[in-house]
Every structure is written in C-alpha cells, then in structure tokens.
Tab-separated table of C-alpha atoms in Angstrom:
chain	number	residue	atom	x	y	z
A	465	MET	CA	50.141	6.051	26.921
A	466	GLU	CA	51.835	8.960	25.197
A	467	ARG	CA	49.576	8.875	22.344
A	468	VAL	CA	46.595	9.073	24.602
A	469	THR	CA	48.126	12.070	26.482
A	470	GLN	CA	48.632	13.876	23.136
A	471	LYS	CA	45.021	13.457	22.250
A	472	MET	CA	43.813	14.644	25.580
A	473	SER	CA	46.067	17.624	25.344
A	474	GLY	CA	44.217	18.553	22.047
A	475	LEU	CA	41.132	19.277	24.035
A	476	GLN	CA	40.492	22.958	24.138
A	477	PHE	CA	36.970	23.960	25.298
A	478	ASN	CA	35.887	27.266	23.836
A	479	LEU	CA	32.468	28.715	23.576
A	480	GLY	CA	33.475	31.162	20.833
A	481	PRO	CA	32.159	28.762	17.850
A	482	ALA	CA	28.723	28.905	19.597
A	483	LYS	CA	28.727	32.625	18.706
A	484	GLU	CA	29.542	31.889	14.982
A	485	PRO	CA	27.035	30.661	12.578
A	486	LEU	CA	28.800	27.335	12.369
A	487	GLY	CA	28.186	26.439	15.873
A	488	PHE	CA	25.013	28.439	16.440
A	489	ILE	CA	23.097	26.849	13.572
A	490	LYS	CA	24.385	23.533	14.629
A	491	ALA	CA	22.759	24.024	18.096
A	492	LEU	CA	19.477	24.945	16.378
A	493	GLU	CA	19.652	21.885	14.318
A	494	TRP	CA	19.983	19.795	17.479
A	495	ILE	CA	17.114	21.468	19.078
A	496	PHE	CA	14.781	21.088	15.968
A	497	ALA	CA	15.762	17.465	15.712
A	498	ILE	CA	14.494	16.845	19.141
A	499	PHE	CA	11.109	18.535	18.258
A	500	ALA	CA	10.875	16.577	15.036
A	501	PHE	CA	10.958	13.150	16.677
A	502	ALA	CA	9.283	14.039	19.869
A	503	THR	CA	6.101	15.548	18.330
A	504	CYS	CA	5.702	12.548	15.878
A	505	GLY	CA	7.027	9.593	18.084
A	506	GLY	CA	5.014	10.582	21.239
A	507	TYR	CA	1.550	10.826	19.526
A	508	SER	CA	-1.471	8.739	20.504
A	509	GLY	CA	-5.096	9.427	19.617
A	510	SER	CA	-8.540	7.920	18.905
A	511	THR	CA	-11.473	8.111	16.413
A	512	LYS	CA	-15.084	7.471	17.113
A	513	ILE	CA	-18.264	6.816	15.079
A	514	LYS	CA	-21.861	6.667	16.211
A	515	LEU	CA	-24.286	3.896	15.247
A	516	PHE	CA	-28.076	4.311	15.379
A	517	CYS	CA	-29.037	0.663	16.184
A	518	PRO	CA	-32.635	-0.583	15.536
A	519	LYS	CA	-34.415	-2.008	18.552
A	520	SER	CA	-31.732	-0.908	20.938
A	521	GLU	CA	-29.906	2.168	22.261
A	522	ASN	CA	-27.541	3.992	20.055
A	523	LEU	CA	-23.819	2.871	20.334
A	524	THR	CA	-20.348	4.388	19.876
A	525	ALA	CA	-17.406	2.590	18.159
A	526	ASN	CA	-14.033	3.712	19.275
A	527	ALA	CA	-10.451	2.904	17.835
A	528	ASP	CA	-7.232	3.980	19.585
A	529	PHE	CA	-4.141	4.530	17.453
A	530	GLU	CA	-0.576	5.813	18.129
A	531	TYR	CA	2.845	5.833	16.618
A	532	PRO	CA	4.009	4.248	14.373
A	533	PHE	CA	0.422	4.357	13.081
A	534	ARG	CA	-0.340	0.808	12.048
A	535	LEU	CA	-3.961	1.555	11.683
A	536	ASN	CA	-4.879	-1.933	10.293
A	537	LYS	CA	-4.110	-3.120	13.858
A	538	ALA	CA	-6.386	-0.609	15.568
A	539	MET	CA	-9.671	-2.288	16.396
A	540	LEU	CA	-12.941	-0.527	16.659
A	541	THR	CA	-14.682	-1.584	19.949
A	542	LEU	CA	-18.322	-0.986	20.722
A	543	SER	CA	-19.420	0.832	23.797
A	544	ASP	CA	-21.854	-2.071	24.490
A	545	LYS	CA	-21.827	-5.804	23.907
A	546	THR	CA	-25.215	-5.991	22.111
A	547	ASN	CA	-23.429	-5.783	18.723
A	548	CYS	CA	-25.923	-3.125	17.502
A	549	SER	CA	-28.880	-5.697	17.187
A	550	GLY	CA	-26.551	-8.160	15.347
A	551	SER	CA	-25.211	-5.657	12.743
A	552	TRP	CA	-21.728	-5.843	14.356
A	553	LYS	CA	-20.881	-9.315	13.442
A	554	GLN	CA	-17.117	-9.338	13.660
A	555	ALA	CA	-14.034	-7.429	14.571
A	556	TYR	CA	-13.484	-4.274	12.312
A	557	TYR	CA	-10.228	-2.378	12.109
A	558	LEU	CA	-9.077	0.884	10.778
A	559	VAL	CA	-7.452	0.862	7.190
A	560	GLY	CA	-3.916	1.448	6.252
A	561	ASP	CA	-0.363	0.928	7.642
A	562	PHE	CA	1.692	4.191	7.694
A	563	SER	CA	4.473	2.956	9.939
A	564	SER	CA	7.140	3.156	7.157
A	565	SER	CA	7.121	6.947	6.618
A	566	ALA	CA	6.598	7.703	10.309
A	567	GLN	CA	9.430	5.406	11.506
A	568	PHE	CA	11.822	6.680	8.662
A	569	PHE	CA	11.085	10.220	9.880
A	570	VAL	CA	11.542	9.578	13.638
A	571	THR	CA	14.555	7.417	13.226
A	572	PHE	CA	16.283	9.844	10.915
A	573	ALA	CA	15.563	12.651	13.317
A	574	VAL	CA	17.111	10.713	16.211
A	575	PHE	CA	20.364	10.063	14.047
A	576	VAL	CA	20.465	13.716	13.228
A	577	PHE	CA	20.238	14.524	16.923
A	578	LEU	CA	23.138	12.222	17.701
A	579	TYR	CA	25.268	13.751	15.002
A	580	CYS	CA	24.429	17.183	16.153
A	581	ILE	CA	25.888	16.257	19.544
A	582	ALA	CA	28.918	14.858	18.180
A	583	ALA	CA	29.657	17.957	15.887
A	584	LEU	CA	29.062	20.406	18.625
A	585	VAL	CA	31.598	18.550	20.815
A	586	VAL	CA	34.075	18.849	17.877
A	587	TYR	CA	33.268	22.505	17.399
A	588	LEU	CA	33.456	23.546	20.966
A	589	CYS	CA	36.356	21.185	22.211
A	590	PHE	CA	38.479	20.447	19.089
A	591	LEU	CA	37.875	23.364	16.785
A	592	HIS	CA	41.612	23.815	16.271
A	593	LEU	CA	41.962	20.225	14.992
A	594	TYR	CA	38.750	20.605	12.964
A	595	ARG	CA	40.340	23.695	11.143
A	596	GLY	CA	43.705	22.340	11.152
A	597	ALA	CA	42.739	19.040	9.420
A	598	GLY	CA	41.683	19.091	5.651
A	599	LYS	CA	39.367	16.049	5.829
A	600	LEU	CA	37.033	16.884	8.765
A	601	PRO	CA	35.466	20.012	7.323
A	602	MET	CA	34.985	18.193	3.926
A	603	ILE	CA	33.306	15.187	5.826
A	604	ASP	CA	31.086	17.705	7.625
A	605	PHE	CA	30.203	19.344	4.448
A	606	ILE	CA	29.171	16.003	2.637
A	607	VAL	CA	27.129	14.927	5.633
A	608	THR	CA	25.404	18.350	5.846
A	609	VAL	CA	24.372	18.118	2.084
A	610	VAL	CA	23.181	14.377	2.451
A	611	VAL	CA	21.244	15.238	5.627
A	612	SER	CA	19.574	18.078	3.915
A	613	PHE	CA	18.371	15.933	1.104
A	614	LEU	CA	17.300	13.264	3.560
A	615	TRP	CA	15.243	15.816	5.502
A	616	LEU	CA	13.435	16.667	2.201
A	617	ILE	CA	12.699	13.003	1.427
A	618	SER	CA	11.724	11.932	4.928
A	619	THR	CA	9.527	15.154	5.634
A	620	SER	CA	7.734	14.853	2.205
A	621	ALA	CA	7.025	11.115	2.833
A	622	TRP	CA	5.806	11.732	6.435
A	623	ALA	CA	3.627	14.626	5.085
A	624	LYS	CA	1.903	12.331	2.625
A	625	GLY	CA	1.603	9.668	5.399
A	626	LEU	CA	-0.090	12.037	7.710
A	627	THR	CA	-2.548	13.109	5.012
A	628	ASP	CA	-3.570	9.514	4.580
A	629	ILE	CA	-3.803	9.012	8.382
A	630	LYS	CA	-6.317	11.877	8.477
A	631	THR	CA	-8.222	10.321	5.723
A	632	SER	CA	-8.347	6.911	7.271
A	633	THR	CA	-9.449	8.196	10.699
A	634	GLY	CA	-11.930	10.917	9.301
A	635	PRO	CA	-15.482	10.652	8.027
A	636	SER	CA	-14.334	8.519	5.054
A	637	LEU	CA	-14.004	5.730	7.827
A	638	LEU	CA	-17.664	5.106	7.498
A	639	HIS	CA	-17.442	3.833	3.798
A	640	THR	CA	-15.085	1.166	5.016
A	641	LEU	CA	-17.447	-0.508	7.646
A	642	GLU	CA	-19.887	-3.070	6.668
A	643	PRO	CA	-22.330	-2.407	9.357
A	644	CYS	CA	-22.704	1.150	8.005
A	645	ASN	CA	-24.520	-0.429	5.043
A	646	THR	CA	-27.433	-1.798	7.198
A	647	VAL	CA	-27.562	0.846	10.099
A	648	LYS	CA	-27.223	4.611	10.135
A	649	CYS	CA	-23.695	5.701	11.057
A	650	LEU	CA	-22.441	9.049	11.974
A	651	PHE	CA	-18.855	10.230	12.309
A	652	GLY	CA	-18.213	11.325	15.812
A	653	GLU	CA	-14.756	12.849	16.391
A	654	VAL	CA	-11.054	12.278	15.973
A	655	SER	CA	-8.293	13.343	18.220
A	656	SER	CA	-6.440	16.542	17.391
A	657	MET	CA	-3.446	16.011	15.259
A	658	GLY	CA	-1.746	19.362	15.933
A	659	SER	CA	1.477	17.823	17.201
A	660	LEU	CA	1.750	15.835	14.023
A	661	ASN	CA	1.201	18.858	11.938
A	662	VAL	CA	4.045	20.498	13.970
A	663	SER	CA	6.300	17.522	13.108
A	664	VAL	CA	5.904	18.299	9.446
A	665	VAL	CA	6.461	22.008	9.700
A	666	VAL	CA	9.606	21.216	11.875
A	667	GLY	CA	10.828	18.660	9.392
A	668	PHE	CA	10.753	21.352	6.676
A	669	LEU	CA	12.367	23.977	8.997
A	670	ASN	CA	15.223	21.354	9.523
A	671	LEU	CA	15.585	21.195	5.787
A	672	ILE	CA	15.978	25.019	5.569
A	673	LEU	CA	18.406	24.994	8.500
A	674	TRP	CA	20.571	22.238	7.083
A	675	ALA	CA	20.610	23.636	3.500
A	676	GLY	CA	21.464	27.077	4.796
A	677	ASN	CA	24.180	25.728	7.013
A	678	ALA	CA	25.729	23.993	4.169
A	679	TRP	CA	27.310	27.263	3.039
A	680	PHE	CA	28.954	27.950	6.484
A	681	VAL	CA	30.347	24.293	6.537
A	682	TYR	CA	31.523	24.719	2.939
A	683	LYS	CA	33.553	27.882	3.908
A	684	GLU	CA	35.566	25.713	6.235
A	685	THR	CA	36.622	23.268	3.399
A	686	HIS	CA	39.706	23.611	1.208
A	687	LEU	CA	37.300	24.100	-1.631
A	688	HIS	CA	36.545	27.620	-0.312
A	689	ASN	CA	39.943	28.103	1.317
A	690	PRO	CA	42.695	26.408	-0.632
A	691	PRO	CA	45.840	25.661	1.384
A	692	ALA	CA	48.362	28.515	1.131
A	693	ALA	CA	51.445	27.842	-1.059
A	694	GLU	CA	54.738	26.869	0.606
A	695	PRO	CA	57.042	29.720	0.881
A	696	SER	CA	60.121	29.509	-1.150
A	697	ASN	CA	63.542	28.702	0.465
A	698	PRO	CA	65.156	32.068	1.288
A	699	GLY	CA	68.516	30.561	0.912
A	700	SER	CA	68.082	29.528	-2.728
A	701	PRO	CA	69.510	32.036	-5.206
A	702	PRO	CA	66.944	33.718	-7.629
A	703	ILE	CA	66.528	32.228	-11.076
A	704	PRO	CA	68.160	34.533	-13.501
A	705	THR	CA	65.883	35.836	-16.357
A	706	GLY	CA	66.906	35.756	-19.956
A	707	MET	CA	67.891	38.815	-21.870
C-alpha cells in the first residue's frame, strides 16, 4: 500500500512540456497517426466498365472494393442477367491482393497512435521521473528512431500498393477480362482515391515528424547530457603535489 501511495505521489500534471518541442511534436505525431489509419482504413470504392453487347442492350459491370484491398475477391456484377448475349459465361473478379501493405500501414499507425498517448501521459504527468531516470529517455530515443524507420518502410510499401490498386481498377482492367475479347468494352469510371493519396502523404509527413523529433528526444538522454560528476568530499584533505 505504501508503494502504491509513493507511485501516485509522483503524479504531477503539468502542461509545460506541451509548449516544448518534446511534447508539442509528440501531440502532432498523435494527430497525424490518426489521419494515417483513418484515411486508409476507412476507404471503400468501386470501378465500372461498359459492355456493348450484340443483339441486346448495353450493360455495365461493377465491382465494389474496400480496405484491406483484396481485389481478387471483388466480383464484377452485370447490371442485367442477360449475360451480354452469352459472352459473360462465368464470375469474373478484379486482379491482385494488396492487403499486406495496406494492413501493415494501418496496423503500424494504430500502434504509433497508442504509443503517442502513453508518451504524452509520461511527459505531462511524470516528466520529473522521465528526466530523473536515465533509462526512460534512452528507451524513448530508441523507439523514436525505430518508428521513423518503420514509417519509411510502411509508407513506401503502401505507396507501391496504392499504385498497383490504381492499375488494377483502371482501364488496364479490360485486358484481364475474357468477355472483352469477343465484345466491345469501354472503361467507365473508378471512385476517387483522394483519401488514399492523402494517407501516403501523411505517412511521409509522419516520417519527417519522427525523424525530426529524434533530435529533441536525444537531447533528453545521457548521451547528450552526461550525468554530472559527484562532488568531492569537503572533509577530505587536499592531495599534496610533489615538488
């Protein structure tokens, strides 16, 4: 019970660190992490193609897709059950599975979001313990460097995945459909992917934020501020120097 009381007595809420780069940038990292996983994880869209069927009216094939972008499970459905005069003989799907890069990006952003909350709690409530302990700033610095590197990896992978998604849902889709070899097909439209583009931009902004913040976290470590030397005992006599 006494130990719990001592820990609770260490709680000292102070908004001062929020005005310093250490806390202010961490708050920005928290906000940008939210934008990263929200703009990617909440996306849903569709793509359409037009078929000019012989001896029947023209039809539209539509495929809906969403996060995590397993396009090979998104089936193209016709607007009519005539099967385009028999040309549409089976179920056709989009091409590609880009769930790995999308899920890696979103999952990593969620973990960063949670870490930022924990770090802000420490900065605002336990800053005296943070700066008084030698291990916490060093752990924070190592995590900051690792997260910066992972933002580079995850955002680059997701940017490549997004490029492939645009290709698979764009006009090149016509080349993967067998019915388009026998009937005339035209690409219709695909939903705007503006939010996905924003997620990539936010990912690289997160990289810049974390890489820049590494310097301010480094300044809190003993590598930048080595511990002061212990003062000598005033009661000990001075060491005589030789002649």
